[in-house]
Amino acid sequence: MEIFKYLEDQDYEQVVFCQDKNSGLKAIIAIHDTTLGPALGGTRMWTYDSEEDAIIDALRLAKGMTYKNAAAGLNLGGGKTVIIGDPKKDKNPEMFRAFGRYIQGLNGRYITAEDVGTTVQDMDTIYMETDYVTGISPEFGSSGNPSPATAYGVYLGMKATAKEAFGSDSLEGKVVAVQGVGNVAYHMCKHLHEEGAKLIVTDINKDSVKRAMEDFGAHAVDPDDIYGVECDIYAPCALGATINDDTLSQIKAKAIAGSANNQLAEPRHGEKLNELGIVYAPDYVINSGGVINVADELNGYNQDRAFKQIEKIYDSLERIFEISKRDNIPTHIAADRMAEERIESVSRSRSTFLKNEHSIISRRNG
Ligand SMILES: NC(=O)c1ccc[n+]([C@@H]2O[C@H](COP(=O)([O-])OP(=O)(O)OC[C@H]3O[C@@H](n4cnc5c(N)ncnc54)[C@H](O)[C@@H]3O)[C@@H](O)[C@H]2O)c1
Ligand SMILES: CC(C)C[C@H](N)C(=O)O
């Protein structure tokens, strides 16, 4: 991999490799863009097939956070960490403390939170070494686990997507095919079940499937079968790149709305969805509830204020669908334009020199 070429092409600012032999920590912190503020993005722990796969995942996820934070109206840039390892077997407290010290060394350029494979408890351990961590336990004045907030945003975003695809935002009687019923999707399914949607679920973890069947009367299918099921809405809520050359021809849904990051394997798959008339809710817009929630901690956490901002995801998607139709462009491009315009305009208005520029983290508990 020609790393500097990749960084230059996509305009990344910084990549930090963190190693700690004692705990087995192997982490990659990628900071994409800090025009709007410090880079805020979660930490993913996953077993990657190769170090190159881990680097690419960190880079792609970090760029996604730049766009997510910009589109959500947050004064935050984009970054992400991946820790190489099996979250079920390889974790230890020393690993997260060592990682916390690397974050502290970045002096506020990067703030972390949960992602796939990490928990509130891991964030609490990081907090022993650095203040630049969100999503820690509520006892510390924090917002806690971001998944319910993400799920609420995805649910509202799915309603906006249904309105565009079916003419009504009611999800009653709609069949939703959910890929991955983990932290976010479990809470999302609860909202959908309460509104009367019918759920088809899959997961590689049998216990998660069982829980969704028992709690929400979901019908289960094998992981490879989820794409081709008869449904109204496909909700990708596992890992990325599930909208690709293999799956596109199988998808029967008229709308795609889910929590997973980087759902499109390549931008051209978003173009294909547009051609097929499938309404796609851009991933980083619909799944921004979690980051909106944890970002509120930087102002001294207030759940009402955070959830009011999460509710705006519905309006943002309506605007994106409108731009997409008006300019005859796929929805993922409409979302990118919205985010890029905000970054450019803020960058212009913040170009004057300030000797004592404040850091937003200093407002916490203030
Ligand atoms: N947690 C958040 O607040 C948040 C916020 C924004 C975006 N996201 C994104 O949403 C997605 C889910 O996050 P989460 O926190 O719920 O993670 P999670 O690990 O709790 O859930 C993911 C689920 O997907 C399952 N899975 C993995 N590969 C699968 C496959 N091939 N087929 C079927 N199931 C599979 C896993 O077993 C797991 O149950 C991720 O892409 C994450 O980056 C999460
Ligand atoms: C809670 C957030 C900071 C991170 C979250 N995993 C996301 O992708 O948005």
Coordinates of C-alpha atoms and ligand atoms in Angstrom, one line a residue:
M1 CA 0.0 0.0 0.0
E2 CA 1.3 3.4 -0.9
I3 CA 0.2 5.1 2.2
F4 CA 1.3 8.7 1.5
K5 CA -0.3 8.6 -1.9
Y6 CA -3.6 7.4 -0.3
L7 CA -3.4 10.2 2.3
E8 CA -2.7 12.8 -0.3
D9 CA -5.4 11.7 -2.7
Q10 CA -8.1 11.8 0.0
D11 CA -6.5 14.7 1.9
Y12 CA -5.9 13.1 5.3
E13 CA -4.1 15.0 8.0
Q14 CA -2.5 12.4 10.2
V15 CA -2.2 8.7 11.0
V16 CA -0.9 7.5 14.3
F17 CA 0.3 3.9 14.9
C18 CA 0.1 2.9 18.5
Q19 CA 1.9 -0.2 19.9
D20 CA 2.2 -1.5 23.4
K21 CA 3.9 -4.8 23.9
N22 CA 2.8 -5.3 27.5
S23 CA -0.9 -5.2 26.7
G24 CA -0.8 -6.3 23.1
L25 CA -2.2 -2.9 21.9
K26 CA -2.0 -2.4 18.1
A27 CA -4.1 0.6 17.2
I28 CA -4.3 3.0 14.3
I29 CA -5.7 6.5 14.9
A30 CA -6.7 8.2 11.6
I31 CA -7.4 11.9 11.6
H32 CA -9.0 13.0 8.3
D33 CA -9.9 16.7 8.7
T34 CA -10.0 19.1 11.6
T35 CA -11.3 22.2 9.8
L36 CA -14.5 22.3 11.9
G37 CA -12.9 21.3 15.2
P38 CA -11.2 18.4 17.0
A39 CA -11.7 15.0 15.2
L40 CA -14.3 13.0 17.1
G41 CA -14.9 9.4 16.1
G42 CA -15.2 6.0 17.8
T43 CA -12.8 3.2 18.4
R44 CA -13.5 -0.1 16.6
M45 CA -11.9 -3.4 17.8
W46 CA -12.0 -6.1 15.1
T47 CA -10.0 -9.1 13.8
Y48 CA -8.7 -7.9 10.5
D49 CA -7.3 -10.3 7.8
S50 CA -4.3 -8.0 7.3
E51 CA -2.7 -4.8 8.7
E52 CA -3.5 -3.2 5.4
D53 CA -7.2 -4.0 5.8
A54 CA -7.1 -2.4 9.3
I55 CA -5.4 0.8 8.0
I56 CA -7.9 1.1 5.1
D57 CA -10.8 0.6 7.5
A58 CA -9.5 3.3 9.9
L59 CA -9.0 5.7 7.0
R60 CA -12.4 5.1 5.4
L61 CA -14.2 5.4 8.8
A62 CA -12.3 8.6 9.7
K63 CA -13.3 10.3 6.5
G64 CA -16.9 9.2 7.1
M65 CA -16.7 11.0 10.4
T66 CA -15.6 14.2 8.8
Y67 CA -18.7 14.1 6.6
K68 CA -21.0 12.9 9.4
N69 CA -20.0 15.6 11.8
A70 CA -20.2 18.3 9.2
A71 CA -23.6 17.2 7.9
A72 CA -24.9 17.0 11.5
G73 CA -23.9 20.6 12.1
L74 CA -21.3 19.7 14.7
N75 CA -18.2 21.8 15.2
L76 CA -16.1 18.7 15.0
G77 CA -13.7 17.2 12.5
G78 CA -13.4 13.5 11.5
G79 CA -11.3 10.7 12.9
K80 CA -11.5 7.1 13.9
T81 CA -9.4 4.4 15.6
V82 CA -9.2 0.7 14.9
I83 CA -7.7 -1.7 17.4
I84 CA -6.5 -4.9 15.8
G85 CA -7.8 -7.9 17.9
D86 CA -10.7 -10.0 18.9
P87 CA -12.9 -8.0 21.3
K88 CA -14.1 -11.2 22.9
K89 CA -10.6 -12.6 23.6
D90 CA -7.9 -10.0 23.3
K91 CA -9.0 -7.1 25.6
N92 CA -7.4 -6.2 28.8
P93 CA -7.6 -3.0 30.9
E94 CA -3.9 -2.2 30.3
M95 CA -4.6 -2.1 26.5
F96 CA -7.2 0.7 26.9
R97 CA -5.1 2.6 29.4
A98 CA -2.1 2.5 27.0
F99 CA -4.4 3.6 24.2
G100 CA -5.7 6.4 26.4
R101 CA -2.2 7.7 26.8
Y102 CA -1.7 7.8 23.1
I103 CA -5.0 9.9 22.8
Q104 CA -3.8 12.2 25.5
G105 CA -0.5 12.7 23.6
L106 CA -2.6 14.1 20.7
N107 CA -3.6 16.9 23.1
G108 CA -7.2 17.2 22.0
R109 CA -6.8 16.8 18.2
Y110 CA -8.7 13.5 18.5
I111 CA -11.6 12.5 20.9
T112 CA -12.9 9.0 21.0
A113 CA -16.1 7.1 21.8
E114 CA -17.5 3.6 21.2
D115 CA -17.8 1.7 17.9
V116 CA -18.1 -2.0 17.0
G117 CA -16.2 -4.1 19.6
T118 CA -15.8 -1.5 22.3
T119 CA -18.0 -0.7 25.3
V120 CA -18.7 2.0 27.9
Q121 CA -16.5 0.1 30.3
D122 CA -13.6 0.3 27.8
M123 CA -14.2 4.1 27.5
D124 CA -14.1 4.4 31.3
T125 CA -10.7 2.7 31.3
I126 CA -9.5 5.1 28.6
Y127 CA -10.8 8.0 30.8
M128 CA -8.3 7.0 33.5
E129 CA -5.6 8.4 31.2
T130 CA -7.3 11.1 29.1
D131 CA -10.1 13.6 29.2
Y132 CA -10.5 13.2 25.4
V133 CA -13.1 10.4 25.5
T134 CA -16.9 10.5 25.4
G135 CA -19.5 7.9 25.9
I136 CA -18.2 7.1 29.4
S137 CA -20.5 6.1 32.3
P138 CA -23.2 8.5 33.2
E139 CA -21.8 8.7 36.7
F140 CA -19.0 10.8 35.3
G141 CA -21.6 13.3 33.8
S142 CA -21.3 11.6 30.5
S143 CA -24.0 10.4 28.0
G144 CA -23.2 6.7 28.4
N145 CA -23.7 4.2 25.6
P146 CA -24.4 6.0 22.3
S147 CA -26.3 3.1 20.7
P148 CA -29.8 4.0 21.8
A149 CA -29.3 7.5 20.5
T150 CA -28.0 6.2 17.2
A151 CA -31.0 3.9 17.0
Y152 CA -33.5 6.7 17.6
G153 CA -31.9 8.7 14.8
V154 CA -32.0 5.7 12.4
Y155 CA -35.6 5.1 13.3
L156 CA -36.6 8.7 12.5
G157 CA -34.4 8.7 9.4
M158 CA -36.1 5.5 8.2
K159 CA -39.4 7.3 8.6
A160 CA -38.2 10.2 6.4
T161 CA -36.9 7.6 3.9
A162 CA -40.3 5.8 3.9
K163 CA -42.0 9.1 3.2
E164 CA -39.8 9.6 0.1
A165 CA -40.2 6.0 -1.1
F166 CA -43.8 5.2 -0.2
G167 CA -45.5 8.6 0.2
S168 CA -46.1 8.2 4.0
D169 CA -43.7 8.1 6.9
S170 CA -45.7 5.5 8.7
L171 CA -43.8 2.2 9.2
E172 CA -46.9 0.3 10.3
G173 CA -47.1 -2.9 8.3
K174 CA -43.8 -2.2 6.5
V175 CA -41.5 -5.2 6.2
V176 CA -37.9 -4.2 7.3
A177 CA -35.0 -6.6 6.7
V178 CA -32.3 -6.0 9.3
Q179 CA -28.8 -7.2 8.8
G180 CA -27.0 -7.4 12.2
V181 CA -29.1 -7.1 15.4
G182 CA -26.4 -5.8 17.7
N183 CA -26.3 -2.7 20.0
V184 CA -27.9 -0.2 17.6
A185 CA -30.2 -2.5 15.7
Y186 CA -31.7 -4.0 18.8
H187 CA -32.9 -0.5 19.9
M188 CA -33.9 0.4 16.4
C189 CA -36.0 -2.8 16.2
K190 CA -37.7 -1.9 19.4
H191 CA -38.9 1.4 17.9
L192 CA -40.0 -0.4 14.7
H193 CA -41.8 -3.1 16.6
E194 CA -43.7 -0.5 18.6
E195 CA -44.8 1.2 15.4
G196 CA -46.1 -2.0 14.0
A197 CA -43.4 -2.8 11.4
K198 CA -42.7 -6.5 10.6
L199 CA -39.1 -7.5 11.1
I200 CA -36.9 -10.0 9.2
V201 CA -33.5 -10.3 10.9
T202 CA -30.1 -11.9 10.5
D203 CA -26.9 -12.0 12.5
I204 CA -23.8 -14.2 12.7
N205 CA -24.4 -14.2 16.5
K206 CA -27.3 -16.7 17.2
D207 CA -28.0 -15.2 20.6
S208 CA -28.7 -11.8 19.1
V209 CA -31.1 -13.3 16.6
K210 CA -32.9 -15.2 19.3
R211 CA -33.3 -12.1 21.4
A212 CA -34.9 -10.2 18.4
M213 CA -37.2 -13.1 17.7
E214 CA -38.3 -13.3 21.4
D215 CA -38.6 -9.6 22.0
F216 CA -40.1 -8.4 18.7
G217 CA -41.5 -11.5 17.0
A218 CA -38.9 -11.1 14.3
H219 CA -38.6 -13.8 11.6
A220 CA -35.0 -15.0 11.1
V221 CA -33.0 -15.8 8.0
D222 CA -29.4 -17.0 7.3
P223 CA -26.9 -14.2 6.9
D224 CA -26.4 -14.7 3.1
D225 CA -30.2 -14.7 2.5
I226 CA -31.0 -11.3 3.9
Y227 CA -30.4 -9.4 0.7
G228 CA -32.9 -11.3 -1.4
V229 CA -35.8 -11.4 1.1
E230 CA -39.1 -9.8 0.0
C231 CA -39.2 -6.5 2.0
D232 CA -40.0 -2.8 1.8
I233 CA -36.8 -1.5 3.5
Y234 CA -33.3 -3.0 3.9
A235 CA -31.6 -1.9 7.1
P236 CA -27.8 -2.6 7.0
C237 CA -26.8 -2.5 10.6
A238 CA -23.6 -4.7 10.7
L239 CA -20.4 -3.8 9.0
G240 CA -19.7 -1.8 5.8
A241 CA -19.7 -2.4 2.0
T242 CA -22.8 -4.6 1.9
I243 CA -24.2 -2.7 -1.0
N244 CA -21.9 -4.1 -3.7
D245 CA -21.9 -5.8 -7.1
D246 CA -23.0 -9.1 -5.6
T247 CA -25.8 -7.8 -3.5
L248 CA -27.3 -5.1 -5.7
S249 CA -29.0 -7.5 -8.0
Q250 CA -30.6 -9.4 -5.1
I251 CA -32.1 -6.4 -3.2
K252 CA -35.9 -6.2 -3.5
A253 CA -36.4 -3.3 -1.1
K254 CA -37.5 0.1 -2.4
A255 CA -35.6 1.9 0.4
I256 CA -32.3 1.4 2.2
A257 CA -32.0 2.9 5.7
G258 CA -29.7 1.5 8.4
S259 CA -27.0 2.2 10.9
A260 CA -23.8 0.7 9.4
N261 CA -21.0 3.0 8.4
N262 CA -19.7 2.9 4.8
Q263 CA -22.6 1.0 3.4
L264 CA -21.7 1.6 -0.3
A265 CA -18.7 -0.6 -1.3
E266 CA -17.9 2.2 -3.9
P267 CA -19.6 5.5 -4.8
R268 CA -20.8 3.9 -8.1
H269 CA -23.1 1.6 -6.1
G270 CA -24.9 4.7 -4.9
E271 CA -25.3 5.8 -8.5
K272 CA -26.7 2.3 -9.3
L273 CA -29.3 2.6 -6.5
N274 CA -30.4 5.9 -7.9
E275 CA -30.8 4.4 -11.4
L276 CA -32.8 1.5 -9.9
G277 CA -35.1 4.0 -8.1
I278 CA -34.2 2.6 -4.6
V279 CA -34.3 5.5 -2.1
Y280 CA -31.0 5.4 -0.2
A281 CA -30.6 7.3 3.1
P282 CA -26.9 8.2 3.2
D283 CA -25.3 6.3 6.0
Y284 CA -23.4 9.0 7.8
V285 CA -26.5 11.2 7.9
I286 CA -29.0 8.6 9.2
N287 CA -26.5 7.2 11.7
S288 CA -25.4 10.5 13.2
G289 CA -27.5 10.2 16.4
G290 CA -24.7 8.6 18.4
V291 CA -22.1 11.2 17.6
I292 CA -24.6 14.0 18.2
N293 CA -25.3 12.6 21.6
V294 CA -21.7 12.1 22.7
A295 CA -20.7 15.5 21.2
D296 CA -23.2 17.2 23.5
E297 CA -21.0 16.2 26.4
L298 CA -18.6 18.9 25.3
N299 CA -21.2 21.4 26.4
G300 CA -22.0 19.6 29.6
Y301 CA -24.4 16.8 28.7
N302 CA -28.1 17.5 28.4
Q303 CA -30.2 14.7 27.0
D304 CA -33.2 16.8 25.9
R305 CA -31.0 19.1 24.0
A306 CA -29.1 16.2 22.4
F307 CA -32.3 14.4 21.4
K308 CA -33.8 17.5 19.9
Q309 CA -30.8 17.8 17.7
I310 CA -31.0 14.1 16.8
E311 CA -34.6 14.7 15.6
K312 CA -33.2 17.0 12.9
I313 CA -31.9 13.9 11.1
Y314 CA -35.4 13.6 9.7
D315 CA -35.3 17.1 8.2
S316 CA -31.7 16.7 6.9
L317 CA -32.8 13.6 5.0
E318 CA -35.8 15.4 3.6
R319 CA -33.5 18.1 2.4
I320 CA -31.1 15.6 0.8
F321 CA -33.9 13.8 -1.0
E322 CA -35.0 17.2 -2.3
I323 CA -31.5 18.2 -3.5
S324 CA -31.1 14.8 -5.1
K325 CA -34.4 15.3 -7.1
R326 CA -33.8 18.9 -7.9
D327 CA -30.2 18.4 -9.2
N328 CA -30.8 14.9 -10.5
I329 CA -28.0 13.4 -8.4
P330 CA -27.8 10.4 -6.2
T331 CA -28.5 11.0 -2.5
H332 CA -25.0 10.1 -1.4
I333 CA -23.6 12.9 -3.6
A334 CA -26.3 15.4 -2.3
A335 CA -25.2 14.6 1.2
D336 CA -21.5 15.0 0.4
R337 CA -22.2 18.4 -1.2
M338 CA -24.1 19.5 1.9
A339 CA -21.2 18.5 4.2
E340 CA -18.5 19.9 1.9
E341 CA -20.3 23.2 1.6
R342 CA -20.5 23.5 5.4
I343 CA -16.8 22.8 5.8
E344 CA -15.8 25.3 3.2
S345 CA -18.0 28.1 4.5
V346 CA -16.9 27.6 8.2
S347 CA -13.3 27.5 7.1
R348 CA -13.7 30.8 5.3
S349 CA -15.3 32.5 8.4
R350 CA -12.6 31.1 10.7
S351 CA -9.6 32.2 8.7
T352 CA -8.6 35.1 10.9
F353 CA -5.6 34.7 13.2
L354 CA -6.3 34.2 16.9
K355 CA -3.5 33.9 19.3
N356 CA -5.6 32.3 22.1
E357 CA -8.0 30.1 20.2
H358 CA -10.2 28.2 22.6
S359 CA -10.7 24.5 22.6
I360 CA -14.3 23.2 22.8
I361 CA -13.2 20.5 25.3
S362 CA -12.6 23.2 27.8
R363 CA -16.3 23.9 28.0
R364 CA -17.0 20.4 29.5
N365 CA -18.5 20.6 33.0
G366 CA -18.5 24.4 32.5
Ligands
LIG1 N1 -22.9 2.2 18.1 C1 -23.2 3.3 17.6 O1 -23.7 4.2 18.3 C2 -23.0 3.6 16.1 C3 -23.1 4.9 15.6 C4 -23.0 5.1 14.3 C5 -22.8 4.0 13.4 N2 -22.6 2.7 13.9 C6 -22.4 1.6 13.0 O2 -23.5 0.7 13.1 C7 -23.1 -0.6 12.9 C8 -23.5 -1.5 14.1 O3 -22.9 -0.9 15.2 P1 -23.2 -1.6 16.7 O4 -22.6 -0.6 17.7 O5 -24.6 -2.0 16.8 O6 -22.3 -2.9 16.6 P2 -22.5 -4.3 17.2 O7 -21.2 -5.0 17.1 O8 -23.2 -4.3 18.5 O9 -23.6 -4.9 16.1 C9 -23.2 -5.4 14.9 C10 -23.9 -6.7 14.7 O10 -23.6 -7.2 13.4 C11 -23.4 -8.6 13.4 N3 -22.7 -9.0 12.2 C12 -21.4 -8.8 11.8 N4 -21.2 -9.2 10.6 C13 -22.4 -9.7 10.2 C14 -22.8 -10.4 8.9 N5 -21.9 -10.6 7.9 N6 -24.0 -10.7 8.8 C15 -24.9 -10.5 9.8 N7 -24.6 -9.9 11.0 C16 -23.3 -9.6 11.2 C17 -22.6 -8.8 14.7 O11 -22.7 -10.1 15.1 C18 -23.3 -7.8 15.6 O12 -24.4 -8.4 16.3 C19 -21.6 -0.5 12.7 O13 -21.3 -0.4 11.3 C20 -21.2 0.8 13.4 O14 -20.0 1.4 12.8 C21 -22.7 2.5 15.3
LIG2 C1 -20.5 7.5 18.8 C2 -19.7 7.9 17.7 C3 -18.6 8.9 18.2 C4 -19.0 6.8 17.0 C5 -20.0 6.0 16.2 N1 -19.5 4.6 16.3 C6 -20.2 6.5 14.8 O1 -19.8 5.8 13.9 O2 -20.8 7.5 14.6

